[in-house]
Amino acid sequence: MISKEFRTLLFGEVTRSISNRWLIVYALMYAALGLSLSYYGMLGLGYLGLRGFGRVSASLINLTLYLVPLISMSLSGLAIVSEREGRTLERLLSQPISKAEILIAKYIGITISIGTATVLGYGLASWYMLFVLGPGDLGIFLSILLASLLLAAALSAFGLAVSTFSGSRFGALGAILMGWFVLVALYDVLVMGATLVANLKWPDLIPILMVNPVEAARILMIYSLDPTLIFLGPTGVYVAR
């Protein structure tokens, strides 16, 4: 049975995360992305659906893959260390609640907040697209949204782990930015380098890509849009071939 203290902590974490100004900016940017999808779908390409402007959609997906990891890791990466530096973590630990419950409450609260912002941002466009695109295209749209939510959940856990082991907010922020750079930008280059050096085959390449949540989400999004994976970049072209 969920304790009263756990519910109180979870509600407080959701409220605090939703009121974060960076999360509000994130939601507005997501809304702009979703409306851009709808807008370009109306410019003579609506009858082709999302596949008719795959390059535009791929660009928006890539931008999404930059935004979701950054906001997820930033919010969760400062969750514990900020409490520790503000000396409020000691007060939390003095309550009849375990350390595990504190971590779980913070993780669920941050994930719900980011998920809500994502759904609201994309939701502004989804009802609009209902009048423009067919059921198959809306399925693609919802698949991309689901992949975004799964990515946010995975990287929120990563950021929370960084926050737990960091000694200061500055150190946590540095580790988050470094982790974001590696996962989003550097990982694909390292995989392609290892593929060329070790002459890896595609059955060996897929598990390596799936280790990185950003690459896994990228594959899910691009595959729902274009099963040939040509918009995935060098890795996708290699796998497709």
PDB file of C-alpha atoms in Angstrom:
ATOM      1  CA  MET A   1       0.000   0.000   0.000  1.00  0.00           C
ATOM      2  CA  ILE A   2       1.316   3.462  -0.933  1.00  0.00           C
ATOM      3  CA  SER A   3       1.989   5.555   2.150  1.00  0.00           C
ATOM      4  CA  LYS A   4       0.674   9.067   2.686  1.00  0.00           C
ATOM      5  CA  GLU A   5       4.214  10.446   2.835  1.00  0.00           C
ATOM      6  CA  PHE A   6       5.033   8.909  -0.555  1.00  0.00           C
ATOM      7  CA  ARG A   7       1.912  10.406  -2.169  1.00  0.00           C
ATOM      8  CA  THR A   8       2.721  13.809  -0.667  1.00  0.00           C
ATOM      9  CA  LEU A   9       6.292  13.680  -1.935  1.00  0.00           C
ATOM     10  CA  LEU A  10       5.158  12.549  -5.385  1.00  0.00           C
ATOM     11  CA  PHE A  11       2.550  15.323  -5.652  1.00  0.00           C
ATOM     12  CA  GLY A  12       5.104  17.920  -4.548  1.00  0.00           C
ATOM     13  CA  GLU A  13       7.633  16.707  -7.114  1.00  0.00           C
ATOM     14  CA  VAL A  14       5.083  16.832  -9.948  1.00  0.00           C
ATOM     15  CA  THR A  15       3.979  20.321  -8.931  1.00  0.00           C
ATOM     16  CA  ARG A  16       7.542  21.604  -8.653  1.00  0.00           C
ATOM     17  CA  SER A  17       8.609  20.087 -11.977  1.00  0.00           C
ATOM     18  CA  ILE A  18       5.599  21.354 -13.924  1.00  0.00           C
ATOM     19  CA  SER A  19       6.146  24.892 -12.635  1.00  0.00           C
ATOM     20  CA  ASN A  20       9.784  24.832 -13.808  1.00  0.00           C
ATOM     21  CA  ARG A  21      10.253  27.576 -16.405  1.00  0.00           C
ATOM     22  CA  TRP A  22      12.500  25.428 -18.571  1.00  0.00           C
ATOM     23  CA  LEU A  23       9.812  22.768 -18.772  1.00  0.00           C
ATOM     24  CA  ILE A  24       7.327  25.427 -19.885  1.00  0.00           C
ATOM     25  CA  VAL A  25       9.739  26.586 -22.599  1.00  0.00           C
ATOM     26  CA  TYR A  26      10.177  22.946 -23.606  1.00  0.00           C
ATOM     27  CA  ALA A  27       6.419  22.455 -23.938  1.00  0.00           C
ATOM     28  CA  LEU A  28       6.091  25.583 -26.080  1.00  0.00           C
ATOM     29  CA  MET A  29       8.906  24.406 -28.356  1.00  0.00           C
ATOM     30  CA  TYR A  30       7.236  21.021 -28.700  1.00  0.00           C
ATOM     31  CA  ALA A  31       3.979  22.737 -29.611  1.00  0.00           C
ATOM     32  CA  ALA A  32       5.813  24.714 -32.279  1.00  0.00           C
ATOM     33  CA  LEU A  33       7.298  21.499 -33.676  1.00  0.00           C
ATOM     34  CA  GLY A  34       3.926  19.793 -33.795  1.00  0.00           C
ATOM     35  CA  LEU A  35       2.266  22.751 -35.463  1.00  0.00           C
ATOM     36  CA  SER A  36       5.099  22.863 -37.985  1.00  0.00           C
ATOM     37  CA  LEU A  37       4.312  19.278 -38.933  1.00  0.00           C
ATOM     38  CA  SER A  38       0.680  20.199 -39.469  1.00  0.00           C
ATOM     39  CA  TYR A  39       1.531  23.386 -41.339  1.00  0.00           C
ATOM     40  CA  TYR A  40       3.859  21.687 -43.806  1.00  0.00           C
ATOM     41  CA  GLY A  41       1.280  18.955 -44.231  1.00  0.00           C
ATOM     42  CA  MET A  42      -1.159  21.589 -45.504  1.00  0.00           C
ATOM     43  CA  LEU A  43       1.215  23.142 -48.044  1.00  0.00           C
ATOM     44  CA  GLY A  44       0.146  20.978 -50.959  1.00  0.00           C
ATOM     45  CA  LEU A  45       1.544  17.839 -49.330  1.00  0.00           C
ATOM     46  CA  GLY A  46      -1.308  16.875 -47.068  1.00  0.00           C
ATOM     47  CA  TYR A  47      -2.656  14.361 -49.582  1.00  0.00           C
ATOM     48  CA  LEU A  48       0.661  12.511 -49.375  1.00  0.00           C
ATOM     49  CA  GLY A  49       0.644  12.419 -45.579  1.00  0.00           C
ATOM     50  CA  LEU A  50       3.707  12.514 -43.392  1.00  0.00           C
ATOM     51  CA  ARG A  51       5.641  10.411 -45.877  1.00  0.00           C
ATOM     52  CA  GLY A  52       5.230  13.149 -48.479  1.00  0.00           C
ATOM     53  CA  PHE A  53       7.634  15.457 -46.660  1.00  0.00           C
ATOM     54  CA  GLY A  54       9.935  12.927 -45.037  1.00  0.00           C
ATOM     55  CA  ARG A  55      12.948  15.227 -45.036  1.00  0.00           C
ATOM     56  CA  VAL A  56      11.071  17.885 -43.058  1.00  0.00           C
ATOM     57  CA  SER A  57       9.733  15.268 -40.653  1.00  0.00           C
ATOM     58  CA  ALA A  58      13.194  13.743 -40.232  1.00  0.00           C
ATOM     59  CA  SER A  59      14.606  17.178 -39.396  1.00  0.00           C
ATOM     60  CA  LEU A  60      11.927  17.721 -36.759  1.00  0.00           C
ATOM     61  CA  ILE A  61      12.548  14.260 -35.340  1.00  0.00           C
ATOM     62  CA  ASN A  62      16.252  15.011 -35.030  1.00  0.00           C
ATOM     63  CA  LEU A  63      15.446  18.278 -33.262  1.00  0.00           C
ATOM     64  CA  THR A  64      13.174  16.329 -30.922  1.00  0.00           C
ATOM     65  CA  LEU A  65      16.025  13.936 -30.195  1.00  0.00           C
ATOM     66  CA  TYR A  66      18.088  16.929 -29.072  1.00  0.00           C
ATOM     67  CA  LEU A  67      15.359  18.465 -26.902  1.00  0.00           C
ATOM     68  CA  VAL A  68      13.996  15.433 -25.046  1.00  0.00           C
ATOM     69  CA  PRO A  69      17.361  14.178 -23.719  1.00  0.00           C
ATOM     70  CA  LEU A  70      18.443  17.681 -22.720  1.00  0.00           C
ATOM     71  CA  ILE A  71      15.328  18.545 -20.712  1.00  0.00           C
ATOM     72  CA  SER A  72      14.952  15.043 -19.223  1.00  0.00           C
ATOM     73  CA  MET A  73      18.550  14.772 -18.074  1.00  0.00           C
ATOM     74  CA  SER A  74      18.685  18.389 -16.870  1.00  0.00           C
ATOM     75  CA  LEU A  75      15.585  18.208 -14.673  1.00  0.00           C
ATOM     76  CA  SER A  76      16.396  14.827 -13.171  1.00  0.00           C
ATOM     77  CA  GLY A  77      20.129  15.519 -12.995  1.00  0.00           C
ATOM     78  CA  LEU A  78      19.613  18.333 -10.506  1.00  0.00           C
ATOM     79  CA  ALA A  79      16.827  16.704  -8.499  1.00  0.00           C
ATOM     80  CA  ILE A  80      18.826  15.067  -5.704  1.00  0.00           C
ATOM     81  CA  VAL A  81      21.938  17.220  -5.653  1.00  0.00           C
ATOM     82  CA  SER A  82      19.845  20.405  -5.351  1.00  0.00           C
ATOM     83  CA  GLU A  83      18.061  18.933  -2.331  1.00  0.00           C
ATOM     84  CA  ARG A  84      21.435  18.018  -0.833  1.00  0.00           C
ATOM     85  CA  GLU A  85      22.952  21.474  -1.332  1.00  0.00           C
ATOM     86  CA  GLY A  86      19.780  23.175  -0.112  1.00  0.00           C
ATOM     87  CA  ARG A  87      19.860  20.948   3.001  1.00  0.00           C
ATOM     88  CA  THR A  88      16.284  19.833   2.387  1.00  0.00           C
ATOM     89  CA  LEU A  89      17.347  16.244   1.700  1.00  0.00           C
ATOM     90  CA  GLU A  90      18.112  15.752   5.407  1.00  0.00           C
ATOM     91  CA  ARG A  91      14.575  16.828   6.236  1.00  0.00           C
ATOM     92  CA  LEU A  92      13.192  14.354   3.703  1.00  0.00           C
ATOM     93  CA  LEU A  93      15.287  11.542   5.147  1.00  0.00           C
ATOM     94  CA  SER A  94      14.022  12.360   8.627  1.00  0.00           C
ATOM     95  CA  GLN A  95      10.476  11.579   7.492  1.00  0.00           C
ATOM     96  CA  PRO A  96       9.045   8.050   7.720  1.00  0.00           C
ATOM     97  CA  ILE A  97      10.029   7.313   4.125  1.00  0.00           C
ATOM     98  CA  SER A  98      12.923   5.285   2.740  1.00  0.00           C
ATOM     99  CA  LYS A  99      15.658   6.431   0.364  1.00  0.00           C
ATOM    100  CA  ALA A 100      14.269   4.164  -2.335  1.00  0.00           C
ATOM    101  CA  GLU A 101      10.838   5.758  -2.015  1.00  0.00           C
ATOM    102  CA  ILE A 102      12.391   9.229  -2.363  1.00  0.00           C
ATOM    103  CA  LEU A 103      14.166   8.200  -5.570  1.00  0.00           C
ATOM    104  CA  ILE A 104      11.069   6.502  -6.973  1.00  0.00           C
ATOM    105  CA  ALA A 105       8.846   9.484  -6.144  1.00  0.00           C
ATOM    106  CA  LYS A 106      11.241  11.904  -7.792  1.00  0.00           C
ATOM    107  CA  TYR A 107      11.635   9.695 -10.854  1.00  0.00           C
ATOM    108  CA  ILE A 108       7.893   9.225 -11.325  1.00  0.00           C
ATOM    109  CA  GLY A 109       7.209  12.915 -10.685  1.00  0.00           C
ATOM    110  CA  ILE A 110       9.799  14.128 -13.194  1.00  0.00           C
ATOM    111  CA  THR A 111       8.724  11.558 -15.804  1.00  0.00           C
ATOM    112  CA  ILE A 112       5.062  12.540 -15.431  1.00  0.00           C
ATOM    113  CA  SER A 113       5.936  16.226 -15.745  1.00  0.00           C
ATOM    114  CA  ILE A 114       8.039  15.779 -18.879  1.00  0.00           C
ATOM    115  CA  GLY A 115       5.469  13.405 -20.354  1.00  0.00           C
ATOM    116  CA  THR A 116       2.684  15.900 -19.695  1.00  0.00           C
ATOM    117  CA  ALA A 117       4.643  18.699 -21.357  1.00  0.00           C
ATOM    118  CA  THR A 118       5.358  16.470 -24.355  1.00  0.00           C
ATOM    119  CA  VAL A 119       1.766  15.341 -24.741  1.00  0.00           C
ATOM    120  CA  LEU A 120       0.451  18.900 -24.417  1.00  0.00           C
ATOM    121  CA  GLY A 121       2.961  20.138 -26.958  1.00  0.00           C
ATOM    122  CA  TYR A 122       2.172  17.483 -29.514  1.00  0.00           C
ATOM    123  CA  GLY A 123      -1.502  17.394 -28.547  1.00  0.00           C
ATOM    124  CA  LEU A 124      -1.978  20.890 -29.895  1.00  0.00           C
ATOM    125  CA  ALA A 125      -1.172  19.556 -33.335  1.00  0.00           C
ATOM    126  CA  SER A 126      -2.705  16.088 -33.071  1.00  0.00           C
ATOM    127  CA  TRP A 127      -6.332  17.231 -33.086  1.00  0.00           C
ATOM    128  CA  TYR A 128      -5.533  19.625 -35.924  1.00  0.00           C
ATOM    129  CA  MET A 129      -3.911  16.845 -37.925  1.00  0.00           C
ATOM    130  CA  LEU A 130      -7.026  14.746 -37.412  1.00  0.00           C
ATOM    131  CA  PHE A 131      -8.737  16.916 -40.033  1.00  0.00           C
ATOM    132  CA  VAL A 132      -5.777  16.830 -42.433  1.00  0.00           C
ATOM    133  CA  LEU A 133      -4.163  13.392 -42.402  1.00  0.00           C
ATOM    134  CA  GLY A 134      -5.474   9.866 -42.572  1.00  0.00           C
ATOM    135  CA  PRO A 135      -5.529   7.226 -39.811  1.00  0.00           C
ATOM    136  CA  GLY A 136      -2.253   5.710 -41.005  1.00  0.00           C
ATOM    137  CA  ASP A 137      -0.470   9.047 -40.765  1.00  0.00           C
ATOM    138  CA  LEU A 138      -1.902   9.710 -37.336  1.00  0.00           C
ATOM    139  CA  GLY A 139      -0.550   6.311 -36.327  1.00  0.00           C
ATOM    140  CA  ILE A 140       2.917   7.474 -37.404  1.00  0.00           C
ATOM    141  CA  PHE A 141       2.461  10.679 -35.426  1.00  0.00           C
ATOM    142  CA  LEU A 142       1.452   8.783 -32.288  1.00  0.00           C
ATOM    143  CA  SER A 143       4.362   6.347 -32.726  1.00  0.00           C
ATOM    144  CA  ILE A 144       6.783   9.262 -32.741  1.00  0.00           C
ATOM    145  CA  LEU A 145       5.104  10.679 -29.631  1.00  0.00           C
ATOM    146  CA  LEU A 146       5.318   7.313 -27.844  1.00  0.00           C
ATOM    147  CA  ALA A 147       9.006   6.992 -28.689  1.00  0.00           C
ATOM    148  CA  SER A 148       9.540  10.490 -27.248  1.00  0.00           C
ATOM    149  CA  LEU A 149       7.844   9.506 -23.988  1.00  0.00           C
ATOM    150  CA  LEU A 150       9.889   6.312 -23.685  1.00  0.00           C
ATOM    151  CA  LEU A 151      13.077   8.271 -24.351  1.00  0.00           C
ATOM    152  CA  ALA A 152      12.173  10.802 -21.655  1.00  0.00           C
ATOM    153  CA  ALA A 153      11.520   8.009 -19.149  1.00  0.00           C
ATOM    154  CA  ALA A 154      14.851   6.291 -19.879  1.00  0.00           C
ATOM    155  CA  LEU A 155      16.983   9.418 -19.695  1.00  0.00           C
ATOM    156  CA  SER A 156      15.219  10.706 -16.581  1.00  0.00           C
ATOM    157  CA  ALA A 157      16.499   7.588 -14.817  1.00  0.00           C
ATOM    158  CA  PHE A 158      20.006   8.259 -16.155  1.00  0.00           C
ATOM    159  CA  GLY A 159      19.916  11.872 -14.954  1.00  0.00           C
ATOM    160  CA  LEU A 160      18.638  10.848 -11.530  1.00  0.00           C
ATOM    161  CA  ALA A 161      21.530   8.414 -11.164  1.00  0.00           C
ATOM    162  CA  VAL A 162      23.977  11.212 -12.028  1.00  0.00           C
ATOM    163  CA  SER A 163      22.312  13.507  -9.505  1.00  0.00           C
ATOM    164  CA  THR A 164      22.527  10.871  -6.779  1.00  0.00           C
ATOM    165  CA  PHE A 165      26.287  10.418  -7.119  1.00  0.00           C
ATOM    166  CA  SER A 166      27.210  14.063  -7.806  1.00  0.00           C
ATOM    167  CA  GLY A 167      28.725  16.196  -5.086  1.00  0.00           C
ATOM    168  CA  SER A 168      27.537  19.556  -6.413  1.00  0.00           C
ATOM    169  CA  ARG A 169      25.118  21.045  -8.908  1.00  0.00           C
ATOM    170  CA  PHE A 170      28.018  22.257 -11.020  1.00  0.00           C
ATOM    171  CA  GLY A 171      29.453  18.751 -11.206  1.00  0.00           C
ATOM    172  CA  ALA A 172      26.045  17.261 -11.965  1.00  0.00           C
ATOM    173  CA  LEU A 173      25.399  19.780 -14.734  1.00  0.00           C
ATOM    174  CA  GLY A 174      28.811  19.092 -16.257  1.00  0.00           C
ATOM    175  CA  ALA A 175      28.208  15.342 -16.195  1.00  0.00           C
ATOM    176  CA  ILE A 176      24.753  15.815 -17.724  1.00  0.00           C
ATOM    177  CA  LEU A 177      26.062  17.965 -20.566  1.00  0.00           C
ATOM    178  CA  MET A 178      28.866  15.499 -21.243  1.00  0.00           C
ATOM    179  CA  GLY A 179      26.443  12.576 -21.184  1.00  0.00           C
ATOM    180  CA  TRP A 180      24.055  14.434 -23.491  1.00  0.00           C
ATOM    181  CA  PHE A 181      26.858  15.141 -25.958  1.00  0.00           C
ATOM    182  CA  VAL A 182      28.008  11.517 -25.965  1.00  0.00           C
ATOM    183  CA  LEU A 183      24.532  10.016 -26.329  1.00  0.00           C
ATOM    184  CA  VAL A 184      23.223  12.474 -28.918  1.00  0.00           C
ATOM    185  CA  ALA A 185      26.226  13.408 -31.039  1.00  0.00           C
ATOM    186  CA  LEU A 186      29.277  11.261 -30.363  1.00  0.00           C
ATOM    187  CA  TYR A 187      27.798   7.785 -29.982  1.00  0.00           C
ATOM    188  CA  ASP A 188      26.785   7.365 -33.629  1.00  0.00           C
ATOM    189  CA  VAL A 189      30.268   8.418 -34.779  1.00  0.00           C
ATOM    190  CA  LEU A 190      31.913   5.924 -32.410  1.00  0.00           C
ATOM    191  CA  VAL A 191      29.625   3.136 -33.602  1.00  0.00           C
ATOM    192  CA  MET A 192      30.389   3.843 -37.247  1.00  0.00           C
ATOM    193  CA  GLY A 193      34.122   3.962 -36.467  1.00  0.00           C
ATOM    194  CA  ALA A 194      33.931   0.633 -34.653  1.00  0.00           C
ATOM    195  CA  THR A 195      31.948  -0.810 -37.560  1.00  0.00           C
ATOM    196  CA  LEU A 196      34.631   0.161 -40.053  1.00  0.00           C
ATOM    197  CA  VAL A 197      37.527  -1.000 -37.878  1.00  0.00           C
ATOM    198  CA  ALA A 198      35.999  -4.285 -36.685  1.00  0.00           C
ATOM    199  CA  ASN A 199      33.964  -4.909 -39.861  1.00  0.00           C
ATOM    200  CA  LEU A 200      30.791  -5.457 -37.841  1.00  0.00           C
ATOM    201  CA  LYS A 201      27.734  -6.943 -39.533  1.00  0.00           C
ATOM    202  CA  TRP A 202      24.271  -5.504 -39.102  1.00  0.00           C
ATOM    203  CA  PRO A 203      23.123  -8.233 -36.606  1.00  0.00           C
ATOM    204  CA  ASP A 204      25.995  -7.090 -34.373  1.00  0.00           C
ATOM    205  CA  LEU A 205      25.275  -3.421 -34.976  1.00  0.00           C
ATOM    206  CA  ILE A 206      21.620  -3.370 -33.888  1.00  0.00           C
ATOM    207  CA  PRO A 207      22.237  -4.428 -30.224  1.00  0.00           C
ATOM    208  CA  ILE A 208      25.032  -1.852 -29.957  1.00  0.00           C
ATOM    209  CA  LEU A 209      22.670   0.884 -31.143  1.00  0.00           C
ATOM    210  CA  MET A 210      19.893  -0.241 -28.802  1.00  0.00           C
ATOM    211  CA  VAL A 211      22.145   0.260 -25.778  1.00  0.00           C
ATOM    212  CA  ASN A 212      21.841   4.003 -26.358  1.00  0.00           C
ATOM    213  CA  PRO A 213      18.257   5.190 -25.643  1.00  0.00           C
ATOM    214  CA  VAL A 214      18.646   8.081 -28.094  1.00  0.00           C
ATOM    215  CA  GLU A 215      19.624   5.765 -30.950  1.00  0.00           C
ATOM    216  CA  ALA A 216      16.849   3.325 -30.023  1.00  0.00           C
ATOM    217  CA  ALA A 217      14.283   6.145 -30.101  1.00  0.00           C
ATOM    218  CA  ARG A 218      15.716   7.448 -33.369  1.00  0.00           C
ATOM    219  CA  ILE A 219      15.310   4.026 -34.977  1.00  0.00           C
ATOM    220  CA  LEU A 220      11.728   3.703 -33.719  1.00  0.00           C
ATOM    221  CA  MET A 221      10.766   7.158 -34.995  1.00  0.00           C
ATOM    222  CA  ILE A 222      12.437   6.874 -38.373  1.00  0.00           C
ATOM    223  CA  TYR A 223      11.222   3.320 -38.919  1.00  0.00           C
ATOM    224  CA  SER A 224       7.628   4.385 -38.275  1.00  0.00           C
ATOM    225  CA  LEU A 225       8.089   7.142 -40.843  1.00  0.00           C
ATOM    226  CA  ASP A 226      10.182   5.263 -43.415  1.00  0.00           C
ATOM    227  CA  PRO A 227      10.994   1.539 -43.022  1.00  0.00           C
ATOM    228  CA  THR A 228      13.953   1.915 -45.437  1.00  0.00           C
ATOM    229  CA  LEU A 229      15.736   3.978 -42.751  1.00  0.00           C
ATOM    230  CA  ILE A 230      17.356   6.249 -45.356  1.00  0.00           C
ATOM    231  CA  PHE A 231      16.751   9.287 -43.125  1.00  0.00           C
ATOM    232  CA  LEU A 232      18.605   7.670 -40.236  1.00  0.00           C
ATOM    233  CA  GLY A 233      21.977   8.679 -41.593  1.00  0.00           C
ATOM    234  CA  PRO A 234      25.052   6.555 -42.354  1.00  0.00           C
ATOM    235  CA  THR A 235      24.091   3.894 -39.803  1.00  0.00           C
ATOM    236  CA  GLY A 236      20.597   3.520 -41.218  1.00  0.00           C
ATOM    237  CA  VAL A 237      21.866   3.275 -44.787  1.00  0.00           C
ATOM    238  CA  TYR A 238      24.376   0.612 -43.706  1.00  0.00           C
ATOM    239  CA  VAL A 239      21.691  -1.419 -41.927  1.00  0.00           C
ATOM    240  CA  ALA A 240      19.262  -1.043 -44.841  1.00  0.00           C
ATOM    241  CA  ARG A 241      21.871  -2.253 -47.315  1.00  0.00           C
TER     242      ARG A 241
END
